[in-house]
Coordinates of C-alpha atoms and ligand atoms in Angstrom, one line a residue:
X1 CA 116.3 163.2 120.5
X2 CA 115.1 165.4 117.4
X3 CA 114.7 162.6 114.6
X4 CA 111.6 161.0 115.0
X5 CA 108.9 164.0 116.0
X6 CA 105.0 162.1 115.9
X7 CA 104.3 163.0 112.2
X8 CA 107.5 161.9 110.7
X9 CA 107.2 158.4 112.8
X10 CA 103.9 156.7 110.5
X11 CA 106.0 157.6 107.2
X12 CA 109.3 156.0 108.4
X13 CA 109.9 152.5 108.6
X14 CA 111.3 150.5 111.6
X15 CA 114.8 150.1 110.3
X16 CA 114.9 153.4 109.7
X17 CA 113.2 154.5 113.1
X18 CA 115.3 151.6 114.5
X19 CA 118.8 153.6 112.9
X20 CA 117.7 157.1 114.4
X21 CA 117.3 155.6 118.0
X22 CA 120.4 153.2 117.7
X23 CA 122.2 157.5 116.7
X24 CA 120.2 159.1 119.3
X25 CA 121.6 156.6 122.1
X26 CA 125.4 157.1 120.7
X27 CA 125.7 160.5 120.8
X28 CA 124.2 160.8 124.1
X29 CA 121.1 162.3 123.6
X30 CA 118.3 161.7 125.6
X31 CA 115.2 159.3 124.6
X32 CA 111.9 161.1 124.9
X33 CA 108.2 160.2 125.5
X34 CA 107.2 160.6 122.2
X35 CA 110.0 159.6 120.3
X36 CA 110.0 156.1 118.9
X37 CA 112.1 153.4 120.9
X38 CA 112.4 149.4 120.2
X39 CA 109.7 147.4 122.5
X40 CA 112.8 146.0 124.6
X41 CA 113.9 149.2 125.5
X42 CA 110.4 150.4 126.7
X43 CA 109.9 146.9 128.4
X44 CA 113.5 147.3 130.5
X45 CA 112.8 150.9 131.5
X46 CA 109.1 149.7 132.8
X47 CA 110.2 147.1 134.8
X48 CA 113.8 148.7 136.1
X49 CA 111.8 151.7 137.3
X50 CA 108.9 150.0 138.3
X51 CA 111.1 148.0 140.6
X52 CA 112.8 151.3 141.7
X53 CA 109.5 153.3 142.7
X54 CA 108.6 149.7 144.2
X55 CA 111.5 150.1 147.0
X56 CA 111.2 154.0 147.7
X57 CA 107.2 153.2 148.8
X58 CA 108.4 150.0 150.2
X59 CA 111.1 151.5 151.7
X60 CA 109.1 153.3 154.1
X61 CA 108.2 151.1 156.3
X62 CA 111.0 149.8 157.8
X63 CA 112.3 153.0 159.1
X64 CA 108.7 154.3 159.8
X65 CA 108.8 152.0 162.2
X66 CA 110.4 154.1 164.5
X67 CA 109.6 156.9 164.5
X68 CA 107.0 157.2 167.6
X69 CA 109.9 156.1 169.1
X70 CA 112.9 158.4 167.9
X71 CA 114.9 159.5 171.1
X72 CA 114.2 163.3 170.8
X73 CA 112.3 165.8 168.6
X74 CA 115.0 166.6 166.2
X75 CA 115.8 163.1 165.9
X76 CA 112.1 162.4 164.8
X77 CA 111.5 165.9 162.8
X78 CA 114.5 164.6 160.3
X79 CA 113.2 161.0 160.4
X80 CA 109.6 162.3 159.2
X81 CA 111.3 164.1 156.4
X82 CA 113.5 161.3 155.1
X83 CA 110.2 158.8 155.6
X84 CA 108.2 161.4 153.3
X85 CA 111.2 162.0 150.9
X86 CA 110.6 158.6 150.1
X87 CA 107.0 158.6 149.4
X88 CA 108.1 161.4 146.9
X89 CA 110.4 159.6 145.0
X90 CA 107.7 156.8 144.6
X91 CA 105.8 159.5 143.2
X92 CA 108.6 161.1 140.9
X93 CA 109.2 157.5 139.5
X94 CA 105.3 156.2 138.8
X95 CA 104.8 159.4 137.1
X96 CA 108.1 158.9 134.8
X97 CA 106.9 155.5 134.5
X98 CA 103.7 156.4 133.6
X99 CA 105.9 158.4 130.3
X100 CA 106.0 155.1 129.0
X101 CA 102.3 154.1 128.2
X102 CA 101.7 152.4 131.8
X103 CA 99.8 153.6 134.8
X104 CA 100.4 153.7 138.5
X105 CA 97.3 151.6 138.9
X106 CA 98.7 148.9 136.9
X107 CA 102.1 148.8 138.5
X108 CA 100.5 148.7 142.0
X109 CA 98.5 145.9 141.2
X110 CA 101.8 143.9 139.7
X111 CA 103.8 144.9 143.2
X112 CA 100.6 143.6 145.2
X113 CA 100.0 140.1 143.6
X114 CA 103.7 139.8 143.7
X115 CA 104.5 140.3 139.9
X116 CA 107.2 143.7 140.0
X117 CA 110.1 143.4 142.8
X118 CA 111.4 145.8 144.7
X119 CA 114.7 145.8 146.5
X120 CA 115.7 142.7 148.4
X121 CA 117.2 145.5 151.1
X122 CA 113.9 146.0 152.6
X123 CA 113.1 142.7 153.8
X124 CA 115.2 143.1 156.5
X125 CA 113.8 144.2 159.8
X126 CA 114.9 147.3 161.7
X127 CA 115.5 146.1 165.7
X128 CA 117.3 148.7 167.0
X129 CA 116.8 152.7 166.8
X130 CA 120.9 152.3 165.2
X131 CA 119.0 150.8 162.2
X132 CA 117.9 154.0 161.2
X133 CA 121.5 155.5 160.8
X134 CA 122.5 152.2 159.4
X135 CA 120.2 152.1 156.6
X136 CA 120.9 156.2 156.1
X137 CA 124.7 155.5 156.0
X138 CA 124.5 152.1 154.0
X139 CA 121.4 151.5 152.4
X140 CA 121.2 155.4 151.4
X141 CA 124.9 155.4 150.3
X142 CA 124.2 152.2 148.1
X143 CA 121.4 153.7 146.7
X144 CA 123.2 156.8 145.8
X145 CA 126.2 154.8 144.6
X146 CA 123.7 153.2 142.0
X147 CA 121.8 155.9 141.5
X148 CA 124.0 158.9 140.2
X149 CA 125.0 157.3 137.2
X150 CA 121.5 156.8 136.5
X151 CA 121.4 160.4 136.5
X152 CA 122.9 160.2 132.9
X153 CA 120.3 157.7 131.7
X154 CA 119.7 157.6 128.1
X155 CA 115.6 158.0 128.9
X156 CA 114.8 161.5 129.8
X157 CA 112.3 161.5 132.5
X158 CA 114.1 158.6 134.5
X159 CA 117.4 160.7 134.2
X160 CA 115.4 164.0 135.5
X161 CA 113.8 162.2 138.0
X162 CA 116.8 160.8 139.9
X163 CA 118.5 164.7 139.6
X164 CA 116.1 165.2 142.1
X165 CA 116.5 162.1 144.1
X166 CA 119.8 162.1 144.3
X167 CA 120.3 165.5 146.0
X168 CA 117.7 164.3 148.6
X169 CA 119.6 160.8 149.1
X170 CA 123.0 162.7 150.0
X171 CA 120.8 164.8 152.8
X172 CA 119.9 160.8 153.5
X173 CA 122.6 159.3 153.7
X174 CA 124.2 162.3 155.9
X175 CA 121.8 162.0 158.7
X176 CA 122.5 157.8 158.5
X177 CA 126.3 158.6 159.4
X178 CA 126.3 161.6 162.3
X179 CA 123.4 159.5 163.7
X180 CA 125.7 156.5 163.9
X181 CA 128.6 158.5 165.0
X182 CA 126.5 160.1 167.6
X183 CA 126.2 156.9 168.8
X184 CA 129.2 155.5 168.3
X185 CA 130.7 158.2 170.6
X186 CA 128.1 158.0 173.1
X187 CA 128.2 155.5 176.2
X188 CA 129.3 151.6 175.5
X189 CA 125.9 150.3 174.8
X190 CA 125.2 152.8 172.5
X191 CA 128.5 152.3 170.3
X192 CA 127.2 148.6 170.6
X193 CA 124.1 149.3 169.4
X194 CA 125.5 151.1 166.5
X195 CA 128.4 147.9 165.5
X196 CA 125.2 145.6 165.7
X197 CA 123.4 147.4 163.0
X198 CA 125.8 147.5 161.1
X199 CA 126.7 144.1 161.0
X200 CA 123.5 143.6 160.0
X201 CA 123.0 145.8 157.3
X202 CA 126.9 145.5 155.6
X203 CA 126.0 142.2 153.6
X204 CA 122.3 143.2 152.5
X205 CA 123.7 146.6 151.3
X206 CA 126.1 144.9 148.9
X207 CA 123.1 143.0 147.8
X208 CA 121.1 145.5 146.9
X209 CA 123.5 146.1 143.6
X210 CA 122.1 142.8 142.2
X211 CA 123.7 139.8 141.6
X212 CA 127.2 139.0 140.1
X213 CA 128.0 140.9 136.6
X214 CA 128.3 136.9 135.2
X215 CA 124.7 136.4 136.2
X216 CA 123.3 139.4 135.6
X217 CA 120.4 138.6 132.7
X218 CA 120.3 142.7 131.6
X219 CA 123.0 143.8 132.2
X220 CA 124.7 143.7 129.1
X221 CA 121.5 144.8 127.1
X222 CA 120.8 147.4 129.3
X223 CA 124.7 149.2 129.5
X224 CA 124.5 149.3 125.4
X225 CA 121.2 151.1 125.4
X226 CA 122.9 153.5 128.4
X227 CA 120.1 152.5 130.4
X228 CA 122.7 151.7 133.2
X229 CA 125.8 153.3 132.7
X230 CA 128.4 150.5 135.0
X231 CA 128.1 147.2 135.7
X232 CA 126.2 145.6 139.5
X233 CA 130.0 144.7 140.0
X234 CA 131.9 147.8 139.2
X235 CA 129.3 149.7 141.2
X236 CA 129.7 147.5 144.4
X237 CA 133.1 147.7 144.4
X238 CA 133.1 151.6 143.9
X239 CA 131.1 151.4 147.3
X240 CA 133.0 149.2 149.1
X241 CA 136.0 151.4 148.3
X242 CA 133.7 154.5 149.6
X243 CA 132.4 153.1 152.8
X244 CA 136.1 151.8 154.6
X245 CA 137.2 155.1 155.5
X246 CA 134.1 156.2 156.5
X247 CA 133.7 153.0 158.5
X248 CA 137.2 153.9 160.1
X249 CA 135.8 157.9 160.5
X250 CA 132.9 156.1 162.4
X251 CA 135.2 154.0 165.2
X252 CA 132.8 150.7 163.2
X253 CA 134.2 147.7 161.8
X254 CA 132.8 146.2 158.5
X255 CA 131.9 142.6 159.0
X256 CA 134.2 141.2 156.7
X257 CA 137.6 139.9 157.9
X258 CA 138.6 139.8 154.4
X259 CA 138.4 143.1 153.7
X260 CA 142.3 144.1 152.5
X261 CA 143.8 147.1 150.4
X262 CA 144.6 145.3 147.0
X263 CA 147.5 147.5 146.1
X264 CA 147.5 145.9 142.5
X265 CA 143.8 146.3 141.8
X266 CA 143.9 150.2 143.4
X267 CA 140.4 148.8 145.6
X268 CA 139.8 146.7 148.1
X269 CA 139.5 142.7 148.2
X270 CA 136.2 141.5 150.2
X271 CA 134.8 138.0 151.0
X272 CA 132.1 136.2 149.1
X273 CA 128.6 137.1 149.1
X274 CA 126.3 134.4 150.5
X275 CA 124.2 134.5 147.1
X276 CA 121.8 131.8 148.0
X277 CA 120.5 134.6 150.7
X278 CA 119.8 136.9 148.4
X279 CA 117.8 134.4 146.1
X280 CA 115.8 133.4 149.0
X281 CA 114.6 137.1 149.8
X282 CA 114.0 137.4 146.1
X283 CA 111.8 134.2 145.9
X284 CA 109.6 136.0 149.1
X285 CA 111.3 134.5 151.6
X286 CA 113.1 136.8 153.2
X287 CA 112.4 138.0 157.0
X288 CA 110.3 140.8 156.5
X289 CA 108.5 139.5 152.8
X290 CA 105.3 139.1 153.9
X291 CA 104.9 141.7 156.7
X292 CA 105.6 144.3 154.1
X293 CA 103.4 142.9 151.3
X294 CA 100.7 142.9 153.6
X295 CA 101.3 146.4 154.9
X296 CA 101.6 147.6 151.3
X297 CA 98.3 146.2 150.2
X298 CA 96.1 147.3 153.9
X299 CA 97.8 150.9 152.9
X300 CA 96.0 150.9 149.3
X301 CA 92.8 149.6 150.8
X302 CA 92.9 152.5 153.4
X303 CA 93.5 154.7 151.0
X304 CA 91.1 153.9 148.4
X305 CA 88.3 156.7 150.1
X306 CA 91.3 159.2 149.2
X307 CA 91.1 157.9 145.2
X308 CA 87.6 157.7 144.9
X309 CA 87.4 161.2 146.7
X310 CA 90.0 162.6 144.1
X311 CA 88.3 161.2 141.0
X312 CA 84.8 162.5 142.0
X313 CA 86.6 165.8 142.7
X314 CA 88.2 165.6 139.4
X315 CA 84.6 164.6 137.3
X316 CA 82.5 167.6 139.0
X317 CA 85.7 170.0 137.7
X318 CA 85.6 168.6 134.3
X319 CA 85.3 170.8 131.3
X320 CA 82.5 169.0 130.3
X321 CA 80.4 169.4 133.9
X322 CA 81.1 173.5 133.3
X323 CA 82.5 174.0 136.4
X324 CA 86.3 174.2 136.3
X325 CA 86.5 176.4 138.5
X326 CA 86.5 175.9 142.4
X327 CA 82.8 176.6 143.8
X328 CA 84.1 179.4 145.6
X329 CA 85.0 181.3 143.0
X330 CA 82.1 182.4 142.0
X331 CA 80.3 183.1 144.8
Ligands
BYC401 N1 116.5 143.3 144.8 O1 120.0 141.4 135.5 P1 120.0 142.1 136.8 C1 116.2 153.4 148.1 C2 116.6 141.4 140.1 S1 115.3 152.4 147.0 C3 115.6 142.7 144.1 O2 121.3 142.5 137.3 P2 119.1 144.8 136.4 C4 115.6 153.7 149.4 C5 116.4 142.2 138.8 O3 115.3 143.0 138.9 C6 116.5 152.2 145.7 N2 115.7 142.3 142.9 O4 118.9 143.3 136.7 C7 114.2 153.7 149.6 C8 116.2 141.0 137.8 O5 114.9 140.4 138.0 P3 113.8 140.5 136.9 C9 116.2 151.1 144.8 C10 116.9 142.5 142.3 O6 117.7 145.4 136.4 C11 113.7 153.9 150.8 C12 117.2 140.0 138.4 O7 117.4 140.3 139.7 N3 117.1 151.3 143.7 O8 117.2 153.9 147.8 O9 119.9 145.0 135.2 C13 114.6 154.1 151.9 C14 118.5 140.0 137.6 O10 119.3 141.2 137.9 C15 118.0 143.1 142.9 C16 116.8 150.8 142.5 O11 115.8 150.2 142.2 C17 117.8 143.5 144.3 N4 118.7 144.1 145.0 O12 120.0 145.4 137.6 C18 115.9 154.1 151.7 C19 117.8 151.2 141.4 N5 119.0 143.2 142.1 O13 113.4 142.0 136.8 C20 116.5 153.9 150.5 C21 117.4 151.0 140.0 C22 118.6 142.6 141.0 O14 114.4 140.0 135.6 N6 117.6 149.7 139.6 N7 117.4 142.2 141.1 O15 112.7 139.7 137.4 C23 118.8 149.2 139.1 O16 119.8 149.9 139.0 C24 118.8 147.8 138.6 O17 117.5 147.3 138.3 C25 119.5 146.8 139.6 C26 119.5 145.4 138.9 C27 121.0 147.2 139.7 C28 118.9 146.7 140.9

């Protein structure tokens, strides 16, 4: 957006300011840090992507929790990556976040005391090493499902960032499926194994879209400032659609015995959602809630040494202190 550049904003007035951001948002264009925007659409973007670099952090954990025990090197080398990929799209998203007047110390202290969500997905516990490829397949596929669109985004620095995450989501949710195949083709257990995580895993996934486009409170609001560019229904469905062939590719069956071929509709029927679930986990009590909560904040504590190291670091480089450059390079 080229209208509103800092000096011309004090002289304009909000309808005004208001008109060039509603024109802005209809052609296309993107919204940038310094361009004026309405309090709402600041608000919505805060606590979408706050919620969103909330579940890549959180995320971590429950597939972390196997990897000291991955079943071979390789197996652990790509679950090390995906587990740090994460961590960097935490990182991508505070810092886009932080485009928007707030700071990363503030949102962690909102996701500590409970204040910021993050996705109900990972309040689910991982039992079996088949987890892994289910959440890759599922959770990863969702996410990606959700999240290209968002690549259009009418706020720059969220669209930007999810470029990026995207790319490394498909990588994600490619290991997800030739783990599960691996081990749907392996020995009886294994293809066992792999059908029980994904039982698991199939109803939570459609979750993670949010709830029914009728009950959805921003929805609406946030389509007409481009924000999100489909609807939590249109998007689940669009996944659905995706993940029966694969399913079929895979030798798994999706938990759903209504799951048909509507030939009317051009997509596929599927049975209700238990919604009342997906409140519950919402509310804190899902299975995993407080478990990750309380890993989340003992991680920040440990980690506070690294901050305080970082900032002292920073104040003896200052401009002021003289010394911006490293030691070193002078002696
Ligand atoms: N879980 O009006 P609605 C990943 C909340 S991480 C929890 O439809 P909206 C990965 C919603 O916040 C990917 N809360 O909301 C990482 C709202 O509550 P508040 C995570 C949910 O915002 C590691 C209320 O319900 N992706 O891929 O228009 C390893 C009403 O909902 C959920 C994102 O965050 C939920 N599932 O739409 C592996 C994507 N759904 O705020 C993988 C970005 C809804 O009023 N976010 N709520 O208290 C979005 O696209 C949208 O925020 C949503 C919801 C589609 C999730």
């Amino acid at each position: 957006m080229t209208t509103a550049a800092p000096e011309s904003v004090e002289t304009m007035d909000t309808s005004a300011l208001e008109a060039a951001f509603d024109a802005a948002v209809a052609a296309d264009e993107r919204i940038e840090p310094r361009d004026w925007m309405p309090d709402a659409y600041r608000a919505t973007l805060v606590r979408q992507m706050a919620q969103h670099a909330h579940s890549e952090i959180i995320g971590m954990q429950p597939e972390a929790n196997w990897i000291t025990r991955a079943p071979s090197l390789r197996r652990k080398a790509i679950l090390m990556a995906k587990v740090q990929d994460e961590a960097g799209h935490g990182l991508y998203l505070y810092s886009a976040a932080e485009t928007l007047g707030t700071s990363r110390d503030e949102l962690l202290d909102k996701l500590h005391s409970g204040r910021q969500k993050y996705s109900s997905i990972f309040n689910y516990p991982t039992l079996t090493w088949a987890d892994v490829g289910a959440i890759g397949w599922l959770v990863d596929g969702a996410a990606i499902t959700n999240q290209v669109p968002l690549c259009r985004c009418s706020y720059g620095p969220y669209a930007r960032a999810m470029v990026r995450v995207c790319k490394e989501e498909s990588f994600h949710q490619r290991q997800g499926y030739e783990l599960l195949l691996a081990l749907s083709r392996g020995t009886e257990a294994q293809h066992a194994m792999a059908q029980d995580a994904v039982d698991r895993w199939w109803w939570p996934s459609l979750m993670m879209f949010g709830p029914p486009d009728d009950e959805s409170a921003h929805s609406a609001q946030s389509m007409a400032w481009k924000i999100k560019r489909h609807s939590n229904d249109e998007l689940r469905q669009r996944f659905v659609d995706i993940c029966v062939p694969q399913a079929e590719s895979l030798g798994l069956t999706l938990p759903d015995p209504a799951l048909r071929w509507n030939e009317e509709r051009g997509h596929h029927d599927f049975g209700p959602i238990d919604w009342d679930e997906f409140q519950q986990v919402l509310r804190g009590n899902g299975p995993c809630n407080d478990q990750r909560l309380d890993r989340r904040r003992k991680a920040h504590e440990d980690g506070a040494w690294v901050r305080e190291a970082a900032l002292a670091h920073a104040a003896k480089h200052s401009p002021e202190q003289g010394t911006t450059e490293h030691p070193e390079a002078s002696a």
